[in-house]
Short mmCIF file of C-alpha atoms in Angstrom, two decimals:
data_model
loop_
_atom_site.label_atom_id
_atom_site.label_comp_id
_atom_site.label_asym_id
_atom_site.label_seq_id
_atom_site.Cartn_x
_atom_site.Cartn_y
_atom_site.Cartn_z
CA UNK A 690 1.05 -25.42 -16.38
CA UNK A 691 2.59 -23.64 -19.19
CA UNK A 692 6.12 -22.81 -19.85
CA UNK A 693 7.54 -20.30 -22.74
CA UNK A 694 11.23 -20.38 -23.42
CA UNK A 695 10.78 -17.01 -25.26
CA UNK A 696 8.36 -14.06 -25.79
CA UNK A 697 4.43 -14.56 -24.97
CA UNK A 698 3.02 -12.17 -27.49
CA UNK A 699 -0.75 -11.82 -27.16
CA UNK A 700 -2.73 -9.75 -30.01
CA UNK A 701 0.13 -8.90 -31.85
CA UNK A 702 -0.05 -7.63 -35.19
CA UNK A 703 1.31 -5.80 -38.14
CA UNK A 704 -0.34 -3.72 -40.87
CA UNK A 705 1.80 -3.34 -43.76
CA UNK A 706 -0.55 -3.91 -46.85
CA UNK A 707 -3.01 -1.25 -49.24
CA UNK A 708 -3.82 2.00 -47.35
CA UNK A 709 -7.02 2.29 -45.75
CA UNK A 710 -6.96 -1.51 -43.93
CA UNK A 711 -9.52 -2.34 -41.28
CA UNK A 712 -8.61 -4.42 -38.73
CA UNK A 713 -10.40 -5.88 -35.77
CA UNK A 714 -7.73 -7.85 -33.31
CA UNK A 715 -10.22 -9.21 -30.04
CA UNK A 716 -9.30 -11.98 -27.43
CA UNK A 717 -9.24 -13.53 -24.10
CA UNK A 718 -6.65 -15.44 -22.52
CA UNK A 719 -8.03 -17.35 -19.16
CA UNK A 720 -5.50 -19.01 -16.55
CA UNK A 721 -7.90 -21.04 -13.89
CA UNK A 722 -5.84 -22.62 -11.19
CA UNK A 723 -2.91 -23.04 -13.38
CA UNK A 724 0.61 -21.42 -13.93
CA UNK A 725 2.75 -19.71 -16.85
CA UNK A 726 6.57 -19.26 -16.41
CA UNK A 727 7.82 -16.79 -19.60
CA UNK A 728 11.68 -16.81 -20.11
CA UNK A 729 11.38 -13.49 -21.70
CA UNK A 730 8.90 -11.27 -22.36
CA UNK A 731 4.73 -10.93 -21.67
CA UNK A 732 3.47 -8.83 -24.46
CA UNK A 733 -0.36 -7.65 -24.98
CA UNK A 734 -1.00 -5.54 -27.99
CA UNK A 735 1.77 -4.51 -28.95
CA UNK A 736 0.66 -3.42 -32.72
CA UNK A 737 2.83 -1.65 -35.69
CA UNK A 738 0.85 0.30 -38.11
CA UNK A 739 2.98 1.98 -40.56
CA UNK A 740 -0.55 1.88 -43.41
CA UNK A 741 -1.70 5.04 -44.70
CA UNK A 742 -5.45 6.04 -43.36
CA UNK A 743 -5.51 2.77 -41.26
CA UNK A 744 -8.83 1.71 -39.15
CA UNK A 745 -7.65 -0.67 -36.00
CA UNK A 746 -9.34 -1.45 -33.23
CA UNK A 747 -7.86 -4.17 -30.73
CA UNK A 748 -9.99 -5.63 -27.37
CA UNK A 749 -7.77 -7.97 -25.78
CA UNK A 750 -8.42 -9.34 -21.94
CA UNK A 751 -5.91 -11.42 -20.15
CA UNK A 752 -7.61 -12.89 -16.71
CA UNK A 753 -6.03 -14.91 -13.49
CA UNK A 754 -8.50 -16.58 -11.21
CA UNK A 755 -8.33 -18.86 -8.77
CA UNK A 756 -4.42 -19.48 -7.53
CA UNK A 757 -2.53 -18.56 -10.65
CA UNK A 758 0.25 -17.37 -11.27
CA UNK A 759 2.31 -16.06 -14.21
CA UNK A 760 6.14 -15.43 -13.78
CA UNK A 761 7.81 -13.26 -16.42
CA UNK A 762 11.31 -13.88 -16.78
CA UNK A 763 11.42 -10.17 -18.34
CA UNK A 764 9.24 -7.26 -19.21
CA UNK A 765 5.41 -6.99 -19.39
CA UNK A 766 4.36 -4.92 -22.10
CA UNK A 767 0.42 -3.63 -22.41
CA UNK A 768 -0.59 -0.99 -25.07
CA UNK A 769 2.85 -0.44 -26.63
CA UNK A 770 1.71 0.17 -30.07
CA UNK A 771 3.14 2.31 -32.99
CA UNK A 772 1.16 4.27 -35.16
CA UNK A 773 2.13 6.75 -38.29
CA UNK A 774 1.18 8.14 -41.75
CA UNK A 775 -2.60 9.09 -40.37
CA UNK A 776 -5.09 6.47 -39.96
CA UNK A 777 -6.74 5.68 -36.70
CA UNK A 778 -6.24 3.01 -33.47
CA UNK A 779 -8.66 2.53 -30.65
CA UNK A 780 -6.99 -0.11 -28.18
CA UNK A 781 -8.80 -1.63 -24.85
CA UNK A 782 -6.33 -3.83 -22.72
CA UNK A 783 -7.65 -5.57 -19.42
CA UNK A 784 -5.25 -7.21 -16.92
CA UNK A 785 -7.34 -8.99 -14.45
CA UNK A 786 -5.99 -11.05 -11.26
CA UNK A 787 -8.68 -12.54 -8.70
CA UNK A 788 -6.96 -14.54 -6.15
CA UNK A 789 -3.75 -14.87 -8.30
CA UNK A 790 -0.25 -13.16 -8.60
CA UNK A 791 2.19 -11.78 -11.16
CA UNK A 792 5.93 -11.09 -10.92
CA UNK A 793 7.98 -9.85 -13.55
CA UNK A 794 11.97 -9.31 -13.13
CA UNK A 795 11.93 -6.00 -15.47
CA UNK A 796 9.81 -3.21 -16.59
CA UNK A 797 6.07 -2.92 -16.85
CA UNK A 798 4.38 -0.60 -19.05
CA UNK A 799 0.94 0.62 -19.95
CA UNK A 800 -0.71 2.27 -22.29
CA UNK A 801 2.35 3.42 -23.79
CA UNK A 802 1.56 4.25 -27.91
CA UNK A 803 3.77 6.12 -30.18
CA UNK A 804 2.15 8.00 -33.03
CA UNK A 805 3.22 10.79 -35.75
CA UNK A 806 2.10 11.96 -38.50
CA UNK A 807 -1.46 13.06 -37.63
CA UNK A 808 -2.32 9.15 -36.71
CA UNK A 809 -5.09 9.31 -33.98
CA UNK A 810 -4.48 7.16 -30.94
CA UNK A 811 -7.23 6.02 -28.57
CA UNK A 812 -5.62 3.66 -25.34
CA UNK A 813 -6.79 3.09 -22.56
CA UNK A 814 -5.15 -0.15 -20.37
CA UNK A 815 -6.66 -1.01 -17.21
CA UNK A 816 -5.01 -3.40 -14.58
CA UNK A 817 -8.21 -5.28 -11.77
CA UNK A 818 -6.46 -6.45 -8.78
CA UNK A 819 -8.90 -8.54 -6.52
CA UNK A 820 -6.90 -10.37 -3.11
CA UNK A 821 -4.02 -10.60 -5.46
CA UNK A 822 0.03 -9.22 -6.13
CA UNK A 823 2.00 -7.84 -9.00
CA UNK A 824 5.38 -7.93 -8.26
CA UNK A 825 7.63 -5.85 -10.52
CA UNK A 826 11.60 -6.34 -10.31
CA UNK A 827 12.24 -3.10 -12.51
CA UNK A 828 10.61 -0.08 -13.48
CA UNK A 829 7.35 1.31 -14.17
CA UNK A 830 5.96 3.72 -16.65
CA UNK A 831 1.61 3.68 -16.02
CA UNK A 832 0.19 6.10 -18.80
CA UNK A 833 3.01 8.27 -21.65
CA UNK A 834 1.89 9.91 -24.21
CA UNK A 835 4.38 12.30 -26.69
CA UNK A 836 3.33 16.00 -26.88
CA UNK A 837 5.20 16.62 -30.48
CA UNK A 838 2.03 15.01 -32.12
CA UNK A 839 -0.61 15.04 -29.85
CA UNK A 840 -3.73 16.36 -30.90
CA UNK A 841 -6.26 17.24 -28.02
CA UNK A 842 -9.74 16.09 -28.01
CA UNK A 843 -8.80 13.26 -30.23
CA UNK A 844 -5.86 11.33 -28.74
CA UNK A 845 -5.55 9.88 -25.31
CA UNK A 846 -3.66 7.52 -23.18
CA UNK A 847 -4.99 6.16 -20.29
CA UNK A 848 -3.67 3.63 -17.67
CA UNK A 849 -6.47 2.39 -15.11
CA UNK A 850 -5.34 0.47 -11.82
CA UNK A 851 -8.00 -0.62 -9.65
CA UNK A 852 -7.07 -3.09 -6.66
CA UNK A 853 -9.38 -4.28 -3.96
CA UNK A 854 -7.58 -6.02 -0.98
CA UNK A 855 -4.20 -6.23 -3.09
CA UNK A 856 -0.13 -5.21 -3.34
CA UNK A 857 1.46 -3.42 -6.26
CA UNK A 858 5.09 -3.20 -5.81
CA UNK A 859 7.63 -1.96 -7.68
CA UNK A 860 11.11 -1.89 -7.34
CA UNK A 861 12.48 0.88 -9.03
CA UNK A 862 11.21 4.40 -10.15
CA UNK A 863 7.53 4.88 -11.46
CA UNK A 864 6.56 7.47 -13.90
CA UNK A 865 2.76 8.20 -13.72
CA UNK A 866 0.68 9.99 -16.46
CA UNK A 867 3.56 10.83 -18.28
CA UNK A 868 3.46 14.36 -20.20
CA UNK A 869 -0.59 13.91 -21.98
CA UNK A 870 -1.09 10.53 -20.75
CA UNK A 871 -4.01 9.62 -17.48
CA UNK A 872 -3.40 7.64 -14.72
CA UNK A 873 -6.51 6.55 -12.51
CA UNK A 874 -4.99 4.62 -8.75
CA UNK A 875 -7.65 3.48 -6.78
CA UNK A 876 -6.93 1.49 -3.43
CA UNK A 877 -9.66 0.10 -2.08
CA UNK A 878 -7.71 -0.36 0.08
CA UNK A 879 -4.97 -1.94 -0.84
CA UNK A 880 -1.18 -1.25 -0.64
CA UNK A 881 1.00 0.46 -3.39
CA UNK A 882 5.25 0.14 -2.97
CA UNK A 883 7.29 1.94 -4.66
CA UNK A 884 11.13 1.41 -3.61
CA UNK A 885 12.59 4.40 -6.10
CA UNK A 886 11.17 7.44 -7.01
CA UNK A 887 7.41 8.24 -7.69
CA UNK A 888 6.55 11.04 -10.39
CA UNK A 889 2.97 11.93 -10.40
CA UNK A 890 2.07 13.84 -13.57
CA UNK A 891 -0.69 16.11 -13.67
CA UNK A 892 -3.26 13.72 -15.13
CA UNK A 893 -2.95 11.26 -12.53
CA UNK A 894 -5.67 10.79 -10.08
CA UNK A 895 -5.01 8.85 -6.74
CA UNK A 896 -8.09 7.61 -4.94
CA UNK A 897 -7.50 6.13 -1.30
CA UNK A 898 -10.00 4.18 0.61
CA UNK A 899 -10.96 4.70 4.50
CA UNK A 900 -12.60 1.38 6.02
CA UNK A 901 -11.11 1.46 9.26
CA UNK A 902 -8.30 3.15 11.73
CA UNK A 903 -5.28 0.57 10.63
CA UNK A 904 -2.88 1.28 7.77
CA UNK A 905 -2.80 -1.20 5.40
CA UNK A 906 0.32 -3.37 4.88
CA UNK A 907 1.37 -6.60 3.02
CA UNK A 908 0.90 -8.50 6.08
CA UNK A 909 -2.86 -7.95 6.98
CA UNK A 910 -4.24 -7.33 3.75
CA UNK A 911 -7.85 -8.66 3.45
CA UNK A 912 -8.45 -8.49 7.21
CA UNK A 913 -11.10 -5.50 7.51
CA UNK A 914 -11.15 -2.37 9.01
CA UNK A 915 -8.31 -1.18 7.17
CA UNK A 916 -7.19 2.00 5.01
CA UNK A 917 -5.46 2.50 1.70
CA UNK A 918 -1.40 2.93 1.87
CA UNK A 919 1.07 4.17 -0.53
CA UNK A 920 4.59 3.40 0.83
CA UNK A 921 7.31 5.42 -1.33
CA UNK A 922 11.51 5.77 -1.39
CA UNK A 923 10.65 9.62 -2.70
CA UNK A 924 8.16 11.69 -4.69
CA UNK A 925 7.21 14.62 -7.08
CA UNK A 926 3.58 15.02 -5.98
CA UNK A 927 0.80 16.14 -8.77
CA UNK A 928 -2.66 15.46 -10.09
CA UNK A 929 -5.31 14.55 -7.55
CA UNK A 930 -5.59 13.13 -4.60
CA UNK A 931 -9.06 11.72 -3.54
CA UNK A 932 -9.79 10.22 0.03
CA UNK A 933 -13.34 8.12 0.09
CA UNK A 934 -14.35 7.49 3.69
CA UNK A 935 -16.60 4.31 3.63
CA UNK A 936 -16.45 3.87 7.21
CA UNK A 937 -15.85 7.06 9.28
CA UNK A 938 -14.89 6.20 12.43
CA UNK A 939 -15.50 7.43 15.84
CA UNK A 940 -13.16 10.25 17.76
CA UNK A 941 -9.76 11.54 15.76
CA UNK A 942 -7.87 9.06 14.26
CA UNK A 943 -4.88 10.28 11.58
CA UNK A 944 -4.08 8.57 8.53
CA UNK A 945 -0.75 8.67 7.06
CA UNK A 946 -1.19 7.81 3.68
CA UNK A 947 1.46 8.41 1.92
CA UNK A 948 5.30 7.44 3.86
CA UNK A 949 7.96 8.08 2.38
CA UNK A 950 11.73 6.85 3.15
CA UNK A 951 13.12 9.93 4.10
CA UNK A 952 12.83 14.05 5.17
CA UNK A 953 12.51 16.55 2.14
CA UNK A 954 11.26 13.84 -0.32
CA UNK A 955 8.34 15.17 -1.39
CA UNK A 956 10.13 18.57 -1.91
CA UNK A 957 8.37 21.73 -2.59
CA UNK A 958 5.70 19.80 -4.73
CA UNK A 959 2.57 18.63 -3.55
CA UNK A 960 -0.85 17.80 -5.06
CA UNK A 961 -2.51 20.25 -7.23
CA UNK A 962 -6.34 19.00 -6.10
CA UNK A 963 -7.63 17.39 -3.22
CA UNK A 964 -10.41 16.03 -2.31
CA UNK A 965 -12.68 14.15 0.86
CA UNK A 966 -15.65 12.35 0.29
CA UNK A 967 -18.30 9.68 2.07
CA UNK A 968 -17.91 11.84 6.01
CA UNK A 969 -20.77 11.01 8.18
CA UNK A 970 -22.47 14.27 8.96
CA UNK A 971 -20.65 15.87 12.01
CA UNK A 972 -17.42 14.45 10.67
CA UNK A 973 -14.34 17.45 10.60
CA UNK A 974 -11.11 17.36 9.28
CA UNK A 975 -8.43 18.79 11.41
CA UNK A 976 -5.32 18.47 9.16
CA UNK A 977 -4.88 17.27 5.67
CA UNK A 978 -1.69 17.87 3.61
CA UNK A 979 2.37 16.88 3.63
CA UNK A 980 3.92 16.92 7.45
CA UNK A 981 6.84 14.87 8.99
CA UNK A 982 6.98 11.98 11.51
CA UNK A 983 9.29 9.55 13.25
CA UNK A 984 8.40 5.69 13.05
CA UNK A 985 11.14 5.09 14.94
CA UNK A 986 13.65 5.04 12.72
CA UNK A 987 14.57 8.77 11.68
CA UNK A 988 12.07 11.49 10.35
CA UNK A 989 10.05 10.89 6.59
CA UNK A 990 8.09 13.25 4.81
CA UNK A 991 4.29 12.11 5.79
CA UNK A 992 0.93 13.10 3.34
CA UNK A 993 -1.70 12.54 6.26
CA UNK A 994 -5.25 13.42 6.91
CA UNK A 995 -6.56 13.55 10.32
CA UNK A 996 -10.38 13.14 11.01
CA UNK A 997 -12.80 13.80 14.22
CA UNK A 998 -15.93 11.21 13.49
CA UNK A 999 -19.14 12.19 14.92
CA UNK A 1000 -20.09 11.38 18.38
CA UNK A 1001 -21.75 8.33 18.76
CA UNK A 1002 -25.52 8.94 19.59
CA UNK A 1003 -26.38 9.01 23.44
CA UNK A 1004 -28.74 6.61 25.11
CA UNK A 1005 -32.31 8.90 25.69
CA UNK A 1006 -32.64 8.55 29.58
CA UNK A 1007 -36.45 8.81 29.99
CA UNK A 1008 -37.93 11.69 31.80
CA UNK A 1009 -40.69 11.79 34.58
CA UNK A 1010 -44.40 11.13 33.76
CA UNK A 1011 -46.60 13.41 32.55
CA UNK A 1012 -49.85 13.94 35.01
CA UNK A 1013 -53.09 14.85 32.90
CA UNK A 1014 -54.79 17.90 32.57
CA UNK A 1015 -56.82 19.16 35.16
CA UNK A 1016 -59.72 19.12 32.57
CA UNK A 1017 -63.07 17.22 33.57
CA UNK A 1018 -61.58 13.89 31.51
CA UNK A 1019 -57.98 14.67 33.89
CA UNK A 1020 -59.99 14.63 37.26
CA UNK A 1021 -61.75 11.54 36.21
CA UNK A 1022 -58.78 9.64 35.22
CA UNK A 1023 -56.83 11.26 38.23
CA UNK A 1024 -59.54 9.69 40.64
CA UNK A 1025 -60.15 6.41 38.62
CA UNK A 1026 -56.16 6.13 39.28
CA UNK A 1027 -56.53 7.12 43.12
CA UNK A 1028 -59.31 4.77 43.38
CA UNK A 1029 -57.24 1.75 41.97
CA UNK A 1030 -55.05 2.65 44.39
CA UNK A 1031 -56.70 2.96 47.60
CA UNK A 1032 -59.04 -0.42 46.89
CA UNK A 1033 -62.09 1.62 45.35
CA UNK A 1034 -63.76 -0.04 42.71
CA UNK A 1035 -64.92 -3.71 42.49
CA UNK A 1036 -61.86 -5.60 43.29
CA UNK A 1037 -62.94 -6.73 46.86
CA UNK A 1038 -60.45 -8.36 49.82
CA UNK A 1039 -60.58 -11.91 49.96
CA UNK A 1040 -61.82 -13.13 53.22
CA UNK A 1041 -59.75 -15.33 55.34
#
C-alpha cells in the first residue's frame, strides 16, 4: 500500500535547454493486489516544452490488476502537455484496470495538449477497462484540441476508452472530442454514467455492444447476455454511433441505449452517422433513432434500436417413402420386399 500526501507525477518533464533537444521519456507503473491513496493530484505526462525545434516522444503505461485500487484525492491528469516555438511531440498514454478500480474527487482529462507556434502535436491516450470502475467526482473533458494552431494532417488528439464488463461514471458534465480532438467509446458492454451534461463533438465515435436482450446496469455487470448502456442527465448528440450485434437474438426485442433524465434533452441534435453491424442474416431493424418513454417515473428522451432476429430454424418433419421405379431392378426389389413379407424366401417356420 502506498500513500502520497501530495501530487503523483508520472513521466513528467521539462525541456528548457539548447534548441533542437531529443528526448525519449518511457515507463510503466504496475499496482498488483495493492492500493495508492493520492492527497492531491494523479498526473501522467504532463510535459512543458518551451525549446525551439524540439524532438519528444513519451510512452508511459500505468496498469491495475488484480484488486487494486488507486484513490485520488484530486484530479487525474493524462496527456496534458504544452508545446511552443516549433519542434515536435508524439505522446502514447495507457490507463489499464483489470479487476481493479479508480475514483478521483475532481476532474479527469485526456489527451488534452496545448501547442502554438507551429509545434506539431501527436496524442493519443487510451483508457482499458476490464471487470473494473472509474469513478469520477467532477468533470470530464476525453479528447480537446485548439483550432487557432492546428494544422491538419499533422496534429491530432485522440482519447481511446475501451471497457469490457465495466462502469465509467462521472459526476458532472463531459465534453467529448472537443473542437479537433477524437474520441473512440466502446462498451463491450459495459455501462457509461454521466450525471450532467454530455457533449458529443463531431469526432467522437460511440460503439455499443449487443450480447443479449437485458440492459446493462451497475448491478449485473459481468453476468452475460447483456447490452451496452449509456445512462445520461442530458445531451448534444454528434459523431457516430455504432451498434455491433454479437449475439442477435430471436423475435423483436428494443434496446434503449441511450436514457436520459428528462423530455427534450437531446434537443434538436442527434447523431450525424449511424451504423449496425454483426445481424444474423434475416435480422431487420424496425426502428432506430431518438424517441421518448416512461420508466415509471415521468417521460425521458430515449436513443433506441429495435430488432426482429431471424426465426429459429424448424425441425424437418420427414416425408413418406419413396417406392422404386417400376424399372426391371424396381419389380425385383418390389417382389424381393413382398416376398420377405409374405414368408417367401428361405426363412422357414419352426415346427412345434
Amino acid at each position: 500500500n502506498l500513500t502520497n500526501t501530495a501530487d503523483w507525477e508520472i513521466g513528467k518533464w521539462i525541456t528548457a535547454q539548447m534548441p533542437g533537444d531529443q528526448i525519449t521519456a518511457n515507463g510503466t507503473v504496475l499496482i498488483d493486489d495493492s492500493s495508492v491513496s493520492i492527497s492531491d493530484t494523479l498526473e501522467i505526462g504532463d510535459a512543458d516544452s518551451v525549446d525551439p525545434l524540439s524532438q519528444v516522444e513519451s510512452t508511459i503505461a500505468m496498469n491495475l490488476v488484480n484488486n487494486s485500487s488507486i484513490i485520488v484525492g484530486n484530479n487525474i491528469d493524462i496527456g496534458e502537455g504544452s508545446y511552443s516555438e516549433g519542434g515536435q511531440a508524439i505522446e502514447n498514454y495507457t490507463l489499464s484496470l483489470s479487476d481493479s478500480s479508480i475514483s478521483a474527487l475532481g476532474n479527469i482529462t485526456l489527451s488534452t495538449p496545448y501547442h502554438e507556434n507551429s509545434a506539431v502535436v501527436q496524442s493519443e491516450v487510451s483508457v482499458v477497462l476490464d471487470n473494473s470502475s472509474l469513478n469520477i467526482g467532477g468533470e470530464a473533458t476525453l479528447g480537446s484540441l485548439d483550432p487557432a494552431d492546428y494544422q491538419p494532417g499533422q496534429d491530432y488528439a485522440r482519447a481511446d476508452i475501451d471497457m469490457i464488463d465495466s462502469h465509467f461514471k462521472i459526476l458532472g458534465n463531459a465534453m467529448i472530442a472537443v473542437d479537433e480532438a477524437e474520441a473512440e467509446i466502446d462498451l463491450n458492454p459495459s455501462l457509461l454514467e454521466i450525471g450532467g451534461t454530455a457533449t458529443l463533438g463531431t469526432k467522437t465515435t460511440l460503439t455499443m455492444h449487443v450480447e443479449g436482450t437485458t440492459r446493462a446496469s451497475e448491478s449485473n455487470l459481468g453476468s452475460g447476455d447483456l447490452y451496452a448502456a449509456v445512462d445520461v442527465a442530458d445531451a448534444t448528440l454528434d459523431g457516430t454511433l455504432e451498434v455491433v450485434f454479437d449475439l442477435t437474438p430471436a423475435g423483436t426485442h428494443s434496446y434503449d441505449l441511450i436514457i436520459s433524465g428528462a423530455q427534450n434533452d437531446f434537443g434538436a441534435t442527434d447523431f450525424s452517422t449511424t451504423n449496425v453491424q454483426g445481424l444474423a442474416g434475416g435480422a431487420t431493424v424496425d426502428f432506430f433513432g431518438k424517441t421518448t418513454d416512461d420508466f415509471g417515473s415521468g417521460t425521458v428522451d430515449v436513443y433506441r434500436i429495435t430488432v426482429t432476429g431471424p426465426d429459429p430454424t424448424p425441425t424437418p418433419t420427414p416425408g413418406p417413402q419413396q417406392i422404386p421405379s417400376t424399372g426391371p431392378v424396381g419389380i425385383g426389389l418390389l417382389l424381393l420386399a413382398l416376398g420377405g413379407l409374405m414368408g417367401f424366401g428361405s426363412v422357414r417356420k419352426r415346427r412345434k
